[in-house]
Amino acid sequence: MDERDLPVAARERRWARDALAALRADARAEPPTPLRHYPLPPEWDISLYLKDESLRPTGSLKHGTARRLFEDAIACGHIGEHTTVVAATAGNAAVSGAYFAGMLGLPFVAVVPGRTTSARRAGIEAFGGRCHPFDPPLAIYDEARRLAGETGGHYLDHFQAAHAEDWRGDGGLAATLLGQVAEARGDVPRWLVVGAGTGVTSATLGRHLRYHGHPSLLAVVDPENSAYLPSWVTGYPGYGTGMPSRIEGIGRPRVEPAFLPAVVDLMIPVPDAASVAATRHLAAVTGWEAGPSTGANLWGALRLAARMRERGERGAVATLICDGANAYRDTFYDDAWVAGRGLDLAPHAEVIERFVAEGVWAGS
């Protein structure tokens, strides 16, 4: 039968079936991201691992989240063969969204703040997405909803992604990270360390640990100006700072709905300068160039390794390389840009270097 002879509903179901099959095939074809070993002194018997999500096809941790959002929206009938997909972000979620929209032959529009760098726009446009600049920055979400409504499209809200994540199964981020560490070290890690942007990653890891009864503990690092740490400490979910985070990918001026404080065992405040210093340290010592959220992860992981050493504990700490350095060459890797924002990296770099050399943590 010719496709044109099928009823509209049948054509839509056929398209959805083929689109979901394409997304599943893409997932099967993607190799696991590697687990990298940060060099701590072997006599400590404390291992530090970083799962390198920068090697995903779109270069970040958001790749898998975006795929699952597309799968969920297609299965729910929100995305069809001719749907314009709209996102409100200039970050990695937009790059990944453009990739999957392009794979399915769908138009993709990212509503981005007007000050978005050319590197960020280029990452979205490289996969066929279109950038729609809009100000003020906090209004991009309403603008994305308006645009989706105007075009008959779908607003792909990555802040509501928690429902699409598989935190129970053995194929998600939590299970693969734990499995890789167990294979490398012989047991699951004592600590998992992640940041919170949307809150989805920490919620996914924390629920997986509890559901499967793993003894690993979850620590969340939080940058300056973020609402997550004070909300977690006070127990007040409505806490807001009114100020954006300077560390791209993590920290929010409000507590997002996906964040689950009850599954977090510890929160670690990380000064913005420490995140940048740790990012540069990682590149200098290992050659692994990453974004500043990875630096925050590394700072928190090293702080926990120091605490384990102080207590005579042995085991592993595991965290993530969230994305690569390409989008940050003109910002966090540029000395003039960093200095212009009043970030003094030297004291924090000294803390890291002394800890690695002497086993003494002299920072907060």
Short mmCIF file of C-alpha atoms in Angstrom, two decimals:
data_model
loop_
_atom_site.label_atom_id
_atom_site.label_comp_id
_atom_site.label_asym_id
_atom_site.label_seq_id
_atom_site.Cartn_x
_atom_site.Cartn_y
_atom_site.Cartn_z
CA MET A 1 0.00 0.00 0.00
CA ASP A 2 1.25 3.49 -0.82
CA GLU A 3 2.10 5.55 2.26
CA ARG A 4 -0.33 8.24 1.09
CA ASP A 5 -3.23 5.77 1.23
CA LEU A 6 -2.80 5.16 4.97
CA PRO A 7 -5.04 7.03 7.42
CA VAL A 8 -3.31 9.95 9.11
CA ALA A 9 -3.15 8.19 12.49
CA ALA A 10 -1.58 5.11 10.91
CA ARG A 11 1.05 7.22 9.13
CA GLU A 12 1.87 8.97 12.40
CA ARG A 13 2.28 5.65 14.21
CA ARG A 14 4.48 4.30 11.43
CA TRP A 15 6.68 7.40 11.58
CA ALA A 16 6.89 7.15 15.39
CA ARG A 17 7.82 3.46 15.14
CA ASP A 18 10.59 4.17 12.63
CA ALA A 19 11.86 7.20 14.58
CA LEU A 20 12.06 5.24 17.84
CA ALA A 21 13.81 2.39 16.06
CA ALA A 22 16.37 4.86 14.69
CA LEU A 23 16.99 6.28 18.16
CA ARG A 24 17.41 2.81 19.65
CA ALA A 25 19.78 1.79 16.86
CA ASP A 26 21.83 4.92 17.45
CA ALA A 27 22.08 4.07 21.15
CA ARG A 28 23.19 0.49 20.42
CA ALA A 29 25.85 1.69 18.00
CA GLU A 30 27.37 4.11 20.53
CA PRO A 31 30.33 2.62 22.42
CA PRO A 32 30.50 3.02 26.22
CA THR A 33 32.37 6.10 27.34
CA PRO A 34 35.69 5.24 28.97
CA LEU A 35 36.55 5.35 32.66
CA ARG A 36 39.72 7.38 33.20
CA HIS A 37 42.02 6.97 36.18
CA TYR A 38 43.34 10.15 37.80
CA PRO A 39 46.88 9.58 39.19
CA LEU A 40 46.82 9.66 42.99
CA PRO A 41 49.79 8.16 44.90
CA PRO A 42 49.31 4.36 44.82
CA GLU A 43 50.30 3.92 48.47
CA TRP A 44 47.13 5.76 49.51
CA ASP A 45 45.02 2.94 48.06
CA ILE A 46 42.45 5.55 47.06
CA SER A 47 41.41 5.51 43.41
CA LEU A 48 39.87 8.47 41.59
CA TYR A 49 37.96 7.76 38.37
CA LEU A 50 36.33 10.06 35.84
CA LYS A 51 33.86 8.66 33.32
CA ASP A 52 34.50 10.64 30.14
CA GLU A 53 31.13 11.79 28.81
CA SER A 54 32.86 14.30 26.52
CA LEU A 55 33.33 11.43 24.06
CA ARG A 56 29.60 11.13 23.40
CA PRO A 57 28.69 11.95 19.76
CA THR A 58 27.64 15.48 20.71
CA GLY A 59 30.46 15.90 23.23
CA SER A 60 28.66 15.94 26.55
CA LEU A 61 26.71 14.23 29.29
CA LYS A 62 23.50 15.71 27.85
CA HIS A 63 23.59 13.38 24.84
CA GLY A 64 21.83 10.49 26.54
CA THR A 65 19.34 12.78 28.28
CA ALA A 66 18.37 14.40 24.99
CA ARG A 67 17.85 11.02 23.33
CA ARG A 68 15.55 9.89 26.12
CA LEU A 69 13.60 13.15 25.92
CA PHE A 70 13.04 12.59 22.20
CA GLU A 71 12.00 8.98 22.82
CA ASP A 72 9.56 10.04 25.52
CA ALA A 73 8.06 12.89 23.46
CA ILE A 74 7.63 10.67 20.39
CA ALA A 75 6.05 7.85 22.41
CA CYS A 76 3.64 10.36 23.98
CA GLY A 77 2.68 11.76 20.58
CA HIS A 78 4.17 15.21 21.23
CA ILE A 79 6.70 14.95 18.40
CA GLY A 80 5.62 13.82 14.96
CA GLU A 81 7.01 13.71 11.45
CA HIS A 82 6.74 17.47 10.84
CA THR A 83 7.10 18.85 14.37
CA THR A 84 9.41 21.78 15.00
CA VAL A 85 11.37 21.03 18.18
CA VAL A 86 12.17 24.06 20.34
CA ALA A 87 14.59 24.22 23.29
CA ALA A 88 15.51 27.05 25.67
CA THR A 89 19.24 26.79 26.23
CA ALA A 90 22.55 27.64 24.61
CA GLY A 91 24.28 24.78 26.37
CA ASN A 92 25.01 21.15 25.69
CA ALA A 93 21.33 20.17 25.79
CA ALA A 94 20.75 22.33 22.70
CA VAL A 95 23.66 20.75 20.84
CA SER A 96 22.36 17.26 21.61
CA GLY A 97 18.80 18.29 20.73
CA ALA A 98 19.95 19.58 17.35
CA TYR A 99 21.74 16.29 16.71
CA PHE A 100 18.68 14.12 17.33
CA ALA A 101 16.33 16.45 15.51
CA GLY A 102 18.66 16.32 12.51
CA MET A 103 18.78 12.52 12.68
CA LEU A 104 14.97 12.43 12.46
CA GLY A 105 14.68 15.15 9.82
CA LEU A 106 12.98 17.62 12.16
CA PRO A 107 13.50 21.39 12.39
CA PHE A 108 15.22 22.45 15.61
CA VAL A 109 15.28 25.92 17.17
CA ALA A 110 17.32 26.82 20.25
CA VAL A 111 16.19 29.98 22.02
CA VAL A 112 19.45 31.36 23.39
CA PRO A 113 20.43 34.46 25.40
CA GLY A 114 21.61 37.31 23.19
CA ARG A 115 25.10 37.21 24.71
CA THR A 116 25.64 33.57 23.70
CA THR A 117 29.15 33.12 22.31
CA SER A 118 29.81 32.27 18.69
CA ALA A 119 31.37 28.96 19.79
CA ARG A 120 28.16 27.96 21.52
CA ARG A 121 26.03 28.92 18.52
CA ALA A 122 28.37 27.07 16.17
CA GLY A 123 27.96 23.88 18.18
CA ILE A 124 24.17 24.00 17.75
CA GLU A 125 24.31 25.01 14.10
CA ALA A 126 26.82 22.27 13.26
CA PHE A 127 24.02 19.72 13.68
CA GLY A 128 21.48 21.70 11.68
CA GLY A 129 19.89 23.63 14.52
CA ARG A 130 18.90 27.30 14.35
CA CYS A 131 19.63 29.80 17.12
CA HIS A 132 16.94 32.29 18.11
CA PRO A 133 18.60 34.98 20.29
CA PHE A 134 16.36 36.50 22.95
CA ASP A 135 16.76 38.75 25.99
CA PRO A 136 16.56 39.01 28.92
CA PRO A 137 18.18 35.60 29.49
CA LEU A 138 15.67 34.40 32.08
CA ALA A 139 12.85 34.98 29.57
CA ILE A 140 14.12 32.41 27.06
CA TYR A 141 11.89 29.69 28.55
CA ASP A 142 8.69 31.63 27.99
CA GLU A 143 9.88 32.59 24.52
CA ALA A 144 10.54 28.93 23.67
CA ARG A 145 7.04 27.98 24.80
CA ARG A 146 5.59 30.83 22.73
CA LEU A 147 7.57 29.79 19.66
CA ALA A 148 6.54 26.15 20.02
CA GLY A 149 2.90 27.16 20.31
CA GLU A 150 3.14 29.51 17.36
CA THR A 151 4.65 26.86 15.08
CA GLY A 152 2.62 23.93 16.34
CA GLY A 153 5.90 22.55 17.62
CA HIS A 154 7.08 20.90 20.82
CA TYR A 155 9.00 22.58 23.65
CA LEU A 156 11.70 20.10 24.66
CA ASP A 157 12.05 21.06 28.32
CA HIS A 158 15.27 19.50 29.62
CA PHE A 159 14.48 20.78 33.12
CA GLN A 160 11.62 18.29 33.22
CA ALA A 161 13.79 15.38 32.05
CA ALA A 162 13.71 13.31 35.23
CA HIS A 163 10.62 11.36 34.19
CA ALA A 164 12.34 10.18 31.02
CA GLU A 165 15.45 8.80 32.72
CA ASP A 166 15.78 5.06 33.41
CA TRP A 167 17.27 5.00 36.89
CA ARG A 168 16.26 1.39 37.63
CA GLY A 169 17.78 -0.44 34.66
CA ASP A 170 21.29 -1.65 33.91
CA GLY A 171 21.87 0.41 30.75
CA GLY A 172 21.86 3.92 32.19
CA LEU A 173 24.62 6.19 33.42
CA ALA A 174 24.47 5.03 37.05
CA ALA A 175 24.69 1.33 36.28
CA THR A 176 27.47 1.69 33.72
CA LEU A 177 29.54 3.97 35.97
CA LEU A 178 29.23 1.62 38.95
CA GLY A 179 29.99 -1.38 36.75
CA GLN A 180 33.10 0.18 35.27
CA VAL A 181 34.46 1.15 38.69
CA ALA A 182 33.72 -2.33 40.07
CA GLU A 183 35.59 -3.87 37.15
CA ALA A 184 38.58 -1.55 37.61
CA ARG A 185 38.77 -1.55 41.40
CA GLY A 186 36.94 -4.72 42.44
CA ASP A 187 34.07 -2.94 44.20
CA VAL A 188 31.65 -0.06 43.74
CA PRO A 189 32.96 3.39 44.72
CA ARG A 190 32.61 4.83 48.21
CA TRP A 191 31.53 8.14 46.68
CA LEU A 192 29.91 9.34 43.48
CA VAL A 193 30.40 13.05 42.81
CA VAL A 194 28.29 15.12 40.38
CA GLY A 195 27.02 18.65 39.95
CA ALA A 196 23.40 19.73 39.64
CA GLY A 197 22.12 21.83 36.76
CA THR A 198 18.67 20.52 35.98
CA GLY A 199 19.05 18.14 38.93
CA VAL A 200 18.39 15.13 36.71
CA THR A 201 21.83 13.51 36.96
CA SER A 202 22.04 13.57 40.75
CA ALA A 203 18.43 12.37 41.03
CA THR A 204 19.10 9.52 38.62
CA LEU A 205 22.28 8.38 40.41
CA GLY A 206 20.78 8.74 43.88
CA ARG A 207 17.65 6.77 43.07
CA HIS A 208 19.67 4.02 41.39
CA LEU A 209 21.89 3.65 44.46
CA ARG A 210 18.89 3.36 46.75
CA TYR A 211 16.84 1.11 44.49
CA HIS A 212 19.64 -1.43 44.11
CA GLY A 213 20.93 -1.16 47.68
CA HIS A 214 24.44 -0.05 46.75
CA PRO A 215 26.61 1.22 49.63
CA SER A 216 28.00 4.10 47.55
CA LEU A 217 27.25 7.61 48.79
CA LEU A 218 26.29 10.56 46.59
CA ALA A 219 27.91 14.00 46.86
CA VAL A 220 26.73 16.99 44.85
CA VAL A 221 29.07 19.91 44.17
CA ASP A 222 27.51 23.36 43.94
CA PRO A 223 29.03 26.60 42.59
CA GLU A 224 28.59 30.15 43.84
CA ASN A 225 25.15 31.78 43.46
CA SER A 226 23.36 28.44 43.29
CA ALA A 227 20.21 27.64 45.27
CA TYR A 228 20.79 23.91 45.64
CA LEU A 229 23.21 23.94 48.61
CA PRO A 230 21.26 26.38 50.81
CA SER A 231 18.02 24.59 49.95
CA TRP A 232 19.54 21.22 50.90
CA VAL A 233 20.92 22.60 54.17
CA THR A 234 17.74 24.40 55.21
CA GLY A 235 15.24 21.93 53.80
CA TYR A 236 13.40 24.79 52.07
CA PRO A 237 12.62 23.85 48.44
CA GLY A 238 11.62 27.40 47.49
CA TYR A 239 15.04 28.87 48.15
CA GLY A 240 16.23 31.24 45.43
CA THR A 241 19.33 33.35 44.92
CA GLY A 242 18.21 35.55 42.04
CA MET A 243 21.67 35.25 40.50
CA PRO A 244 22.91 32.93 37.74
CA SER A 245 25.80 30.52 38.15
CA ARG A 246 29.06 31.39 36.41
CA ILE A 247 30.00 27.72 36.04
CA GLU A 248 28.24 26.59 32.89
CA GLY A 249 26.17 23.44 33.22
CA ILE A 250 25.71 23.44 37.00
CA GLY A 251 24.11 25.67 39.61
CA ARG A 252 20.72 27.37 39.37
CA PRO A 253 19.17 30.50 40.94
CA ARG A 254 16.23 28.33 42.01
CA VAL A 255 15.73 24.68 42.94
CA GLU A 256 14.55 22.84 39.84
CA PRO A 257 11.73 20.26 40.14
CA ALA A 258 13.99 17.35 39.15
CA PHE A 259 16.39 17.86 42.06
CA LEU A 260 15.80 15.31 44.85
CA PRO A 261 17.54 16.45 48.04
CA ALA A 262 16.61 13.28 49.94
CA VAL A 263 18.89 11.11 47.76
CA VAL A 264 21.93 13.39 48.28
CA ASP A 265 24.24 12.39 51.14
CA LEU A 266 26.54 15.41 51.05
CA MET A 267 26.75 18.75 49.29
CA ILE A 268 30.09 20.46 48.71
CA PRO A 269 30.32 24.19 47.97
CA VAL A 270 32.95 24.90 45.32
CA PRO A 271 34.27 28.43 44.74
CA ASP A 272 34.08 29.37 41.06
CA ALA A 273 37.83 30.00 40.97
CA ALA A 274 38.40 26.51 42.36
CA SER A 275 36.31 24.99 39.55
CA VAL A 276 38.41 26.77 36.94
CA ALA A 277 41.70 25.97 38.68
CA ALA A 278 40.76 22.28 38.87
CA THR A 279 39.74 22.27 35.20
CA ARG A 280 43.13 23.60 34.19
CA HIS A 281 44.92 21.27 36.58
CA LEU A 282 43.20 18.28 34.99
CA ALA A 283 44.33 19.38 31.52
CA ALA A 284 47.90 20.04 32.66
CA VAL A 285 48.35 16.76 34.56
CA THR A 286 46.42 14.33 32.36
CA GLY A 287 45.83 16.07 29.02
CA TRP A 288 42.05 15.68 29.47
CA GLU A 289 40.60 19.06 28.51
CA ALA A 290 37.14 19.63 29.90
CA GLY A 291 34.65 22.31 30.83
CA PRO A 292 34.38 24.06 34.20
CA SER A 293 31.66 21.80 35.60
CA THR A 294 34.17 18.96 35.38
CA GLY A 295 36.55 21.12 37.41
CA ALA A 296 33.91 21.44 40.12
CA ASN A 297 33.49 17.66 40.07
CA LEU A 298 37.24 17.16 40.37
CA TRP A 299 37.55 19.62 43.26
CA GLY A 300 34.80 17.80 45.16
CA ALA A 301 36.27 14.38 44.37
CA LEU A 302 39.72 15.42 45.58
CA ARG A 303 38.19 16.88 48.73
CA LEU A 304 36.51 13.55 49.45
CA ALA A 305 39.72 11.65 48.71
CA ALA A 306 41.44 13.90 51.26
CA ARG A 307 38.76 13.12 53.83
CA MET A 308 39.14 9.40 53.17
CA ARG A 309 42.89 9.70 53.63
CA GLU A 310 42.46 11.64 56.89
CA ARG A 311 40.22 8.84 58.20
CA GLY A 312 42.43 6.01 57.00
CA GLU A 313 39.80 4.79 54.55
CA ARG A 314 40.45 2.94 51.30
CA GLY A 315 38.36 2.72 48.15
CA ALA A 316 37.33 4.73 45.12
CA VAL A 317 35.77 8.07 44.31
CA ALA A 318 34.07 8.37 40.92
CA THR A 319 32.88 11.39 38.99
CA LEU A 320 32.25 12.60 35.45
CA ILE A 321 33.97 14.53 32.70
CA CYS A 322 30.84 16.35 31.63
CA ASP A 323 31.98 17.94 28.37
CA GLY A 324 35.04 18.97 26.41
CA ALA A 325 36.93 22.25 26.30
CA ASN A 326 36.08 23.53 22.80
CA ALA A 327 33.22 25.78 23.86
CA TYR A 328 35.37 27.35 26.59
CA ARG A 329 38.56 28.31 24.73
CA ASP A 330 37.65 32.00 24.73
CA THR A 331 36.33 32.02 28.29
CA PHE A 332 37.48 29.67 31.05
CA TYR A 333 40.74 28.82 29.28
CA ASP A 334 41.52 32.48 28.52
CA ASP A 335 43.59 34.22 31.22
CA ALA A 336 42.32 37.70 30.39
CA TRP A 337 38.68 36.58 30.50
CA VAL A 338 39.20 34.84 33.85
CA ALA A 339 41.01 37.83 35.35
CA GLY A 340 38.29 40.16 34.09
CA ARG A 341 35.78 38.26 36.20
CA GLY A 342 37.89 38.58 39.33
CA LEU A 343 38.73 34.89 39.55
CA ASP A 344 42.05 34.24 41.33
CA LEU A 345 43.02 30.68 40.49
CA ALA A 346 46.40 30.55 42.24
CA PRO A 347 45.29 29.73 45.84
CA HIS A 348 43.07 26.90 44.66
CA ALA A 349 45.70 25.50 42.32
CA GLU A 350 48.09 25.43 45.29
CA VAL A 351 45.57 23.46 47.37
CA ILE A 352 45.30 20.79 44.68
CA GLU A 353 49.04 20.59 44.05
CA ARG A 354 49.87 20.30 47.74
CA PHE A 355 47.28 17.59 48.27
CA VAL A 356 48.53 15.48 45.37
CA ALA A 357 52.16 15.94 46.45
CA GLU A 358 51.85 15.73 50.24
CA GLY A 359 48.42 14.30 50.98
CA VAL A 360 47.41 17.42 52.90
CA TRP A 361 44.23 19.34 52.06
CA ALA A 362 44.71 22.98 52.99
CA GLY A 363 41.52 24.35 51.46
CA SER A 364 37.98 24.70 52.76
#
